[in-house]
Coordinates of C-alpha atoms in Angstrom, one line a residue:
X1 CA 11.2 13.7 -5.3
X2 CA 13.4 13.9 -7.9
X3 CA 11.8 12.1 -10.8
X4 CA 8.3 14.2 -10.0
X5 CA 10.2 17.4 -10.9
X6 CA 9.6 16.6 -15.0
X7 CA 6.1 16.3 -14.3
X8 CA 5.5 19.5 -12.0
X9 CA 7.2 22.4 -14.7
X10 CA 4.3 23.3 -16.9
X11 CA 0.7 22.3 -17.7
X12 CA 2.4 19.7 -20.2
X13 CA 3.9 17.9 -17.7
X14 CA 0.9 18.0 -15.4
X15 CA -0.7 15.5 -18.2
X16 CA 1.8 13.3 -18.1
X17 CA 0.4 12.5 -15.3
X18 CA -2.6 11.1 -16.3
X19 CA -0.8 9.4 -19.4
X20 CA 1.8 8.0 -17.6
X21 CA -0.9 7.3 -14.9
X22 CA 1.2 8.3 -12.6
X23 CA -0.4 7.5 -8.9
X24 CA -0.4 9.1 -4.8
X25 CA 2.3 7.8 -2.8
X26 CA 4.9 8.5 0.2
X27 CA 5.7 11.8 -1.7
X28 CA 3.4 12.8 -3.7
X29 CA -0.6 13.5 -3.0
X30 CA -3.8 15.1 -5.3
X31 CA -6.1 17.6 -4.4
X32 CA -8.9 18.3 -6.5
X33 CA -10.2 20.8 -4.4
X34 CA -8.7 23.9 -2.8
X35 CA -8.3 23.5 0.8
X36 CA -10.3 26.9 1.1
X37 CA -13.8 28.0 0.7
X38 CA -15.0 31.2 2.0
X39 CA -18.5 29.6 2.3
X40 CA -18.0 27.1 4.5
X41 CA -18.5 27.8 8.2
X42 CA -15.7 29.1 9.8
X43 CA -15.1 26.3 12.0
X44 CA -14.5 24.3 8.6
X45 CA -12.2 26.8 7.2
X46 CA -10.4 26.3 10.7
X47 CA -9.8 22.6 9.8
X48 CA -8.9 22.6 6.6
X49 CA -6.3 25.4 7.5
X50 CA -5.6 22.5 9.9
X51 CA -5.1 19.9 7.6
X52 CA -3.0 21.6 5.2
X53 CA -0.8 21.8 8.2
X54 CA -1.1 18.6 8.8
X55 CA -0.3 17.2 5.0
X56 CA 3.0 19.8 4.6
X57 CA 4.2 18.6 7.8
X58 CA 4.0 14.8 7.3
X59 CA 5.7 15.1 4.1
X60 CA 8.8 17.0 5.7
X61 CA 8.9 14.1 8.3
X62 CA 8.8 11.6 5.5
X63 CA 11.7 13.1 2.7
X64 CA 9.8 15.4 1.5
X65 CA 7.1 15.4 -1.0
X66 CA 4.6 17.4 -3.3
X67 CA 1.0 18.5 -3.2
X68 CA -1.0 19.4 -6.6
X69 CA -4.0 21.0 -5.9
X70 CA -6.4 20.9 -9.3
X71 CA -5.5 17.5 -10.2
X72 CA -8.5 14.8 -9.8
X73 CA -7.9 11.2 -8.9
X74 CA -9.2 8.0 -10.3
X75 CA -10.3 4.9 -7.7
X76 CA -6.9 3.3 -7.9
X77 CA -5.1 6.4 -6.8
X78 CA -4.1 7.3 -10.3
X79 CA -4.1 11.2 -11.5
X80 CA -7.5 11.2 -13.4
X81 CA -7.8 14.5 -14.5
X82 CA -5.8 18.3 -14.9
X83 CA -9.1 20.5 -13.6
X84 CA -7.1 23.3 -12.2
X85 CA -8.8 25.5 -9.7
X86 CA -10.3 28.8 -9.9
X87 CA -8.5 31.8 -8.5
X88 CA -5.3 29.8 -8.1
X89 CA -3.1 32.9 -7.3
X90 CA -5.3 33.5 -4.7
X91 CA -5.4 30.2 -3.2
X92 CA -1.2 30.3 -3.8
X93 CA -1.2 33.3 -1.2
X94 CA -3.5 31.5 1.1
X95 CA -1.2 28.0 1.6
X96 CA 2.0 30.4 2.0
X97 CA 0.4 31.9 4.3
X98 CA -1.1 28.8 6.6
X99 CA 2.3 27.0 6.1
X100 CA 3.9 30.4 7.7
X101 CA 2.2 29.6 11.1
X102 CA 2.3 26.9 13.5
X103 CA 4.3 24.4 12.4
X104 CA 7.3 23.6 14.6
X105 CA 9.9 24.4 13.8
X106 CA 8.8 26.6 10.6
X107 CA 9.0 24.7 7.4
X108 CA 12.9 25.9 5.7
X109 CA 12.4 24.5 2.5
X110 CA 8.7 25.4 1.2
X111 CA 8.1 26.3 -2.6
X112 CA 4.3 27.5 -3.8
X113 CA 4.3 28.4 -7.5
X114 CA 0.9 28.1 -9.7
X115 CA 1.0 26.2 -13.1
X116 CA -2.0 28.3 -15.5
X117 CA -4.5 26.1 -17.9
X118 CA -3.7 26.9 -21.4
X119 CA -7.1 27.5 -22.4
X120 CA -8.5 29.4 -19.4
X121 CA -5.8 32.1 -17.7
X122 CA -8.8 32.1 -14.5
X123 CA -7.7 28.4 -13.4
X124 CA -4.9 26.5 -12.8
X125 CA -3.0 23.9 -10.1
X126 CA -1.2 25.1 -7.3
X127 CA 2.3 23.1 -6.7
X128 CA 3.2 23.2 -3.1
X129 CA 6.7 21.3 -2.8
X130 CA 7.9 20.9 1.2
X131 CA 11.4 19.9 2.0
X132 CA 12.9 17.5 3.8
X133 CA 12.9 18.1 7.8
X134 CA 16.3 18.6 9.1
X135 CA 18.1 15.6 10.5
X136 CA 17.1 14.9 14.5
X137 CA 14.2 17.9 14.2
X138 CA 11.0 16.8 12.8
X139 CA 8.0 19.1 12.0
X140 CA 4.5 19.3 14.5
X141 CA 1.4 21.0 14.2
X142 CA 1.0 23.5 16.9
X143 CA -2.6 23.2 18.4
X144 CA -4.8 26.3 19.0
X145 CA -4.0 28.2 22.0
X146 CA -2.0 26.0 24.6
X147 CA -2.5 22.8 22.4
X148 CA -0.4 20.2 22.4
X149 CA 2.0 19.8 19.4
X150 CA 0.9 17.0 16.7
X151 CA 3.4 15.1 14.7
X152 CA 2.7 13.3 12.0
X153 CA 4.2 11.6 8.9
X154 CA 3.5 10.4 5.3
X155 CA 3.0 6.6 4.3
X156 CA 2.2 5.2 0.9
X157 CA -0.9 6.9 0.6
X158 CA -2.1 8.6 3.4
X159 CA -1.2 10.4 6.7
X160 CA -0.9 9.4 10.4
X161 CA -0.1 10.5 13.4
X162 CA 3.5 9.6 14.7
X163 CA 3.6 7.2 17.7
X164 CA 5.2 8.3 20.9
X165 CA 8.6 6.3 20.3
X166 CA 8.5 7.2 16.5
X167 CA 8.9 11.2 17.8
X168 CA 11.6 10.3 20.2
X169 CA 13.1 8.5 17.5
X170 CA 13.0 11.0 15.2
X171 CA 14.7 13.5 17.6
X172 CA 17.7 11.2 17.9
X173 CA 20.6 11.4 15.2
X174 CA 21.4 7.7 15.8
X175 CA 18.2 5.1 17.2
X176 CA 20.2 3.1 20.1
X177 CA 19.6 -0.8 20.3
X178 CA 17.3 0.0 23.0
X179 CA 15.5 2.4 21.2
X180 CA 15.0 0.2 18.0
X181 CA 13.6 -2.4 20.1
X182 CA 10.7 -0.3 22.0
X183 CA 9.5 1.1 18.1
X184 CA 9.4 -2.3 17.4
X185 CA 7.4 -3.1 20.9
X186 CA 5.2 -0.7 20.2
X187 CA 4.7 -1.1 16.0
X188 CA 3.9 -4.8 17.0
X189 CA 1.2 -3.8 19.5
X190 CA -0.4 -1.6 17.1
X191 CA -0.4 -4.0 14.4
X192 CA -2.2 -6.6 16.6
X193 CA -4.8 -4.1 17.0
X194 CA -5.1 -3.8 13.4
X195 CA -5.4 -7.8 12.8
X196 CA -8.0 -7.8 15.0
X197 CA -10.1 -5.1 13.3
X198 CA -9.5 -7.2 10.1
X199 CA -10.7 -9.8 11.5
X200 CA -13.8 -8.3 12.2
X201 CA -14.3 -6.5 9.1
X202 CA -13.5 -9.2 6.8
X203 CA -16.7 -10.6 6.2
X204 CA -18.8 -7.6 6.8
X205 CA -17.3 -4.4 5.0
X206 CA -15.2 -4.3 2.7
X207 CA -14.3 -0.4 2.9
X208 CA -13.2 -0.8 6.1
X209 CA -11.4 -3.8 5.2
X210 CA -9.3 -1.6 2.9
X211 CA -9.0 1.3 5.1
X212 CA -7.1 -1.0 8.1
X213 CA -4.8 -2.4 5.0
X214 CA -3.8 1.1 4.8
X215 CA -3.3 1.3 7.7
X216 CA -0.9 -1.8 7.8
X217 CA 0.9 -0.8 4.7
X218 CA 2.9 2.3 6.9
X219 CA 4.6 -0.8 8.5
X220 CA 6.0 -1.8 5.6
X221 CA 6.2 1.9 4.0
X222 CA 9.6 2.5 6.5
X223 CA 12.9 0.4 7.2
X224 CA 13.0 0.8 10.3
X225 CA 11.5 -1.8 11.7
X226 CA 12.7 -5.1 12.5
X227 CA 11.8 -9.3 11.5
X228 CA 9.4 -9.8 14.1
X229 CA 7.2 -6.5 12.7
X230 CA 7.7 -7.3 9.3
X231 CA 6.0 -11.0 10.4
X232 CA 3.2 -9.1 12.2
X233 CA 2.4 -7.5 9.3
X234 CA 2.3 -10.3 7.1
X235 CA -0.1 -12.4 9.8
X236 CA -2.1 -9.2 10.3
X237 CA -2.6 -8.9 6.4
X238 CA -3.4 -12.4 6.3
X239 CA -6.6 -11.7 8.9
X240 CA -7.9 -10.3 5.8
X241 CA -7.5 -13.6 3.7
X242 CA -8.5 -15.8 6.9
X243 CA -10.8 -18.4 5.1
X244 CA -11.3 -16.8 2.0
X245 CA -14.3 -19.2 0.9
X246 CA -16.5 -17.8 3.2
X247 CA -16.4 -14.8 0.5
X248 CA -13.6 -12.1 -0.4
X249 CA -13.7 -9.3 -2.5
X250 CA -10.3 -9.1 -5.1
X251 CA -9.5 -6.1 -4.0
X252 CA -9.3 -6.8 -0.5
X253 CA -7.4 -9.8 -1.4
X254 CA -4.8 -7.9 -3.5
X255 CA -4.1 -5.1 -1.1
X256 CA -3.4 -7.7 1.7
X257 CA -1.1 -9.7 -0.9
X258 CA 1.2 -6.3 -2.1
X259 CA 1.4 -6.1 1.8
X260 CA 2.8 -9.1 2.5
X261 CA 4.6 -9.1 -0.8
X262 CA 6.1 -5.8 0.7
X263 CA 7.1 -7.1 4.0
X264 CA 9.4 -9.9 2.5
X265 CA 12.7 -10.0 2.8
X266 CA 14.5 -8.3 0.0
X267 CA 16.2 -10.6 -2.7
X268 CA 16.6 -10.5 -6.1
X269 CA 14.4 -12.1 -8.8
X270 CA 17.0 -13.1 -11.4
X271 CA 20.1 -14.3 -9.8
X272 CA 21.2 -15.9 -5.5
X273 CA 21.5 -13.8 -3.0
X274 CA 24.5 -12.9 -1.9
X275 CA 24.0 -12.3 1.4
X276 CA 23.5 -14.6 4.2
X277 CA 19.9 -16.0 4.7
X278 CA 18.4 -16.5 8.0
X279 CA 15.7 -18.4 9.6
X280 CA 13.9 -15.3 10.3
X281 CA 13.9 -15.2 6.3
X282 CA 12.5 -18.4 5.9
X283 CA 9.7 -17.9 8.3
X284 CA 8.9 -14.9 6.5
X285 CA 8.6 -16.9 3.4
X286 CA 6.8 -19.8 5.2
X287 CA 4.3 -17.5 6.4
X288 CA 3.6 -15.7 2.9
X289 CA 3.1 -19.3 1.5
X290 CA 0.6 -20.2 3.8
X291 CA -1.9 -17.1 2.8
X292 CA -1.0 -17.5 -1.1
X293 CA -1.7 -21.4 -0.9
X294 CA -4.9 -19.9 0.4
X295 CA -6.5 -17.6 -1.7
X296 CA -5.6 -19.7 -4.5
X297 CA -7.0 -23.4 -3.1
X298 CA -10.3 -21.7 -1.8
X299 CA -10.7 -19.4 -5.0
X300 CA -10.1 -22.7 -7.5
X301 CA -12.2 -25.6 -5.2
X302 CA -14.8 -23.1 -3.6
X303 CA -15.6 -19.6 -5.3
X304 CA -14.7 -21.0 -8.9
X305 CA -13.3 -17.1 -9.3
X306 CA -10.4 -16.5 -11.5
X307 CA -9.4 -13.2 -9.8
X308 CA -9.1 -14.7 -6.5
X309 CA -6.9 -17.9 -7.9
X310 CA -4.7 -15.3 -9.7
X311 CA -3.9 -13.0 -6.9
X312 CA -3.2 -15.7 -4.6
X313 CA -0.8 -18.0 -7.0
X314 CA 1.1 -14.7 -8.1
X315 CA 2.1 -14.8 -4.3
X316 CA 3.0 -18.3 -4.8
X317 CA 5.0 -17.8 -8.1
X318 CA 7.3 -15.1 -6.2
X319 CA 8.0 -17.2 -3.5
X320 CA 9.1 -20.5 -6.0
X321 CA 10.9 -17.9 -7.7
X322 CA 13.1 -17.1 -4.5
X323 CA 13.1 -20.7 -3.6
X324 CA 14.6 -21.6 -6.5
X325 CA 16.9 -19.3 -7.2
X326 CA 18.1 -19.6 -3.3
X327 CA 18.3 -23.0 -3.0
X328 CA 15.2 -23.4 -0.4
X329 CA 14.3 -27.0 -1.3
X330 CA 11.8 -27.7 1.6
X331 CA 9.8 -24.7 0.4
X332 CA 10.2 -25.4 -3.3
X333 CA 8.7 -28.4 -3.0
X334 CA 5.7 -27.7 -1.1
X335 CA 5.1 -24.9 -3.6
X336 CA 5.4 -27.3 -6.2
X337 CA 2.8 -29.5 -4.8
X338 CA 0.5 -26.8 -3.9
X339 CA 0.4 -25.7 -7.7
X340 CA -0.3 -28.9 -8.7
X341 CA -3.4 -29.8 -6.4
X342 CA -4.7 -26.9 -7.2
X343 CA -4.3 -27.4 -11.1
X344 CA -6.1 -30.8 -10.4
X345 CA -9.1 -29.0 -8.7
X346 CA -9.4 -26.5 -11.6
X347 CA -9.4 -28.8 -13.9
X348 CA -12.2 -31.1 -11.9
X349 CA -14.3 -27.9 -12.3
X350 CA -13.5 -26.6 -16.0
X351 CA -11.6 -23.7 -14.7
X352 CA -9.5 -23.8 -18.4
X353 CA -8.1 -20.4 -18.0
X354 CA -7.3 -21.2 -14.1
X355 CA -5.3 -24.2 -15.1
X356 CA -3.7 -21.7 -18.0
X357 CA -2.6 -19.3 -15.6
X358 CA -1.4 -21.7 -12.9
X359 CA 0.5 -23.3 -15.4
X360 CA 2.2 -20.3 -16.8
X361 CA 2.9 -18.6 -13.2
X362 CA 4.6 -22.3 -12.1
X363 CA 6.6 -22.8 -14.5
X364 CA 7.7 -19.0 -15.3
X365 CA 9.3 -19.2 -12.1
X366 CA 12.1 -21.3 -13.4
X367 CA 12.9 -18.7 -16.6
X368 CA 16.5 -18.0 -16.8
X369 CA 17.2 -14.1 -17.3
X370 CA 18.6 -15.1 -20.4
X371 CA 15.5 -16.8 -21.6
X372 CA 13.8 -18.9 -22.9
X373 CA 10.8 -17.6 -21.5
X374 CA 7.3 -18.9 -21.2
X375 CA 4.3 -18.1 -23.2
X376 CA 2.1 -15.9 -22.2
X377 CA -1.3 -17.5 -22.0
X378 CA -3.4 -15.1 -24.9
X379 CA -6.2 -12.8 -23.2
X380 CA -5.4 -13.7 -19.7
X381 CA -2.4 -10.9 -19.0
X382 CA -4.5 -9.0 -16.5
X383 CA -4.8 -12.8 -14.2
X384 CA -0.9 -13.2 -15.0
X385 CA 0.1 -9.3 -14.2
X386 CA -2.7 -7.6 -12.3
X387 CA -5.1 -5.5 -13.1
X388 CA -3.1 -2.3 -12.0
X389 CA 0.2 -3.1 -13.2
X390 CA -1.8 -3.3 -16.9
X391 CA -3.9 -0.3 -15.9
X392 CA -7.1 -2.1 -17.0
X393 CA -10.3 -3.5 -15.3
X394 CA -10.9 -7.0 -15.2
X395 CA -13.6 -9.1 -16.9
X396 CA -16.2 -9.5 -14.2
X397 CA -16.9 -7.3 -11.2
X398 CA -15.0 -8.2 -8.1
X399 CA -16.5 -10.3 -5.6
X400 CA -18.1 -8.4 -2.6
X401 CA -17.4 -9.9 0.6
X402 CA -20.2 -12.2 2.3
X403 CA -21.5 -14.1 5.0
X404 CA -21.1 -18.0 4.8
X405 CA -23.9 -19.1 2.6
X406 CA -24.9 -21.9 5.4
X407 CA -24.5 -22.3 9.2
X408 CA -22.5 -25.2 8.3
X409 CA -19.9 -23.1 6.9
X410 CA -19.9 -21.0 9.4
X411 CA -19.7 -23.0 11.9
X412 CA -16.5 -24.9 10.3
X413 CA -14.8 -21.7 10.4
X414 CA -11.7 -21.9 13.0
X415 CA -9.6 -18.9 14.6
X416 CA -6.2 -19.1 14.0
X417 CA -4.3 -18.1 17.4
X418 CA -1.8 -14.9 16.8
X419 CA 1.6 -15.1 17.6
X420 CA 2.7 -13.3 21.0

């Protein structure tokens, strides 16, 4: 919350935004359209009264977090452009008036202030900043009439509902043993659900493919779950890079990989640990091998696609990374040998800039801080970084996802049984 305040002052600050291309997340969210229309039927002005609700109260259940309405986003999630609204004062009246009903308990820490465009005095953005909901009282939605109340919370990028032990959690000071373990129960059963579904998905659509990820990322988006969700998550974003030769799209592929890149164990990139690793650790980075090794294999011997070898050896550079630095020789090894079959393959194919990037992502995970570091390889940052992290497209248009090319292939296909 705190480093979004130099951006929400004045309209100088609202583009930063876009320069700095500053993106949605846990506590921040763009609206490029008021949440009010006079025109629509009233039922639809009923549910977007409803869903502002909604958005200010999942915020206050996750820290707290800001809503610019007027500012456009691109298709990564980035702010794309400072539009304003019209009749911003008006629509400034409106959300302190929706957010003054039917949330329970009322929202104590709710600030609505309108930021004018310099050029036209009739538009502007409306800044809506909610607080953080008091320790052991979270904030619902109260449904119409006798409704039920609805609680809900903020993930990376979106909204959800809060599960039945997530509320009971959230009403309890300190979570109990007990208590930690039925979240977890219950976190785990939903994730299964959401393996499946990718499962499905993966070779038909890739929208819905993404939409499920998004789903999966709130798993990793809190701390408090345990090991045995975080290696849920990691199998269930690997449903999405299950045999990626029968066809993948790179975006698919490198919203499942920041998942299970996100549900590692924490340790440092540039010196040991100093805490005590486990076995629950290693499977964790076991697992995350498997679906890097992957992606980068299929993309190099089967699709001959650049994007998909990248996003799956980045996975595999991390993880040497940690190896080494850590002292995990068994998985050092086997990463070692992975990048160097898959080098061989590239190179049987004239994959040059495959064979460039492998190289560079290999052996840059034995850099010292200190240096010396290794070349980058020229023209190929956006295979070595990511597209997003550079903020640039790459070269050719992703792949869209496919059905086997040949009943043979399908039929090779196995199912890989999910842990219990």
């Amino acid at each position: 919350m705190q480093e979004l305040r130099k951006y929400i002052q004045d309209w100088d600050g609202l583009m930063a935004l876009v320069v700095d291309g500053i993106t949605e997340g846990a506590h921040l969210d763009f609206k490029r359209d008021a949440y009010s229309d006079p025109r629509k039927p009233q039922k639809n002005q009923d549910e977007d009264r409803e869903e502002l609700r909604r958005d200010a109260a999942s915020f206050a259940n996750n820290g707290g977090g800001v809503l610019l309405i007027g500012v456009d986003e691109d298709a990564q999630g980035r702010a794309g452009s400072i539009a304003g609204i019209p009749r911003p004062l008006e629509h400034e009246s409106f959300v302190r008036e929706v957010l003054s009903r039917f949330i329970e308990p009322p929202l104590t820490s709710l600030q609505v202030q309108t930021i004018f465009a310099p050029q036209d005095s009739t538009r502007g953005v409306v800044v809506v900043q909610i607080g953080e909901a008091e320790p052991g009282l979270p904030h619902a939605v109260q449904g119409k009439g006798d409704g039920p109340l609805d609680f809900w919370i903020r993930t990376d990028k979106s909204k959800r509902r809060m599960m039945y032990l997530q509320v009971r959690a959230s009403f309890r000071i300190g979570d109990t043993t007990i208590t930690q373990q039925s979240v977890d129960a219950l976190a785990i059963s939903e994730i299964h659900k959401i393996g499946y579904a990718l499962d499905d998905a993966r070779e038909e659509d890739e929208s819905r493919s993404l939409e499920l990820l998004e789903e999966l990322r709130f798993y990793v988006s809190e701390n408090r779950y345990g090991y045995k969700v975080q290696a849920e998550v990691i199998e269930a974003a690997g449903q999405a890079l299950h045999y990626p030769r029968a066809g993948i799209s790179a975006q698919v592929a490198e919203e499942a990989v920041n998942i299970i890149k996100a549900a590692l164990p924490s340790f440092h990139m540039q010196v040991p640990s100093r805490r005590k690793i486990t076995e629950e650790d290693l499977r964790l980075l076991q697992l995350a091998e498997m679906y890097g090794h992957a992606l980068a294999y299929d993309g190099a011997k089967y699709l001959k696609d650049l994007s998909i070898i990248s996003i799956g050896s980045r996975l595999m550079s991390k993880l040497l990374r940690i190896s080494h630095l850590n002292g995990f020789d068994g998985i050092k090894e086997s990463l070692l040998d992975e990048f160097e079959r898959i080098r061989e393959i590239a190179a049987e194919r004239n994959l040059g800039d495959a064979v460039k990037v492998l190289d560079y992502l290999r052996d840059s995970a034995f850099e010292k801080a200190e240096g010396p570091y290794v070349p980058e390889p020229k023209g190929l940052e956006w295979a070595i970084f990511g597209w997003r992290k550079l903020r640039v497209q790459p070269p050719s248009k992703p792949r869209s996802l496919r059905k086997p090319k040949s009943p043979q292939a399908s039929s090779s296909r196995t199912s890989r049984p999910r842990s219990k």
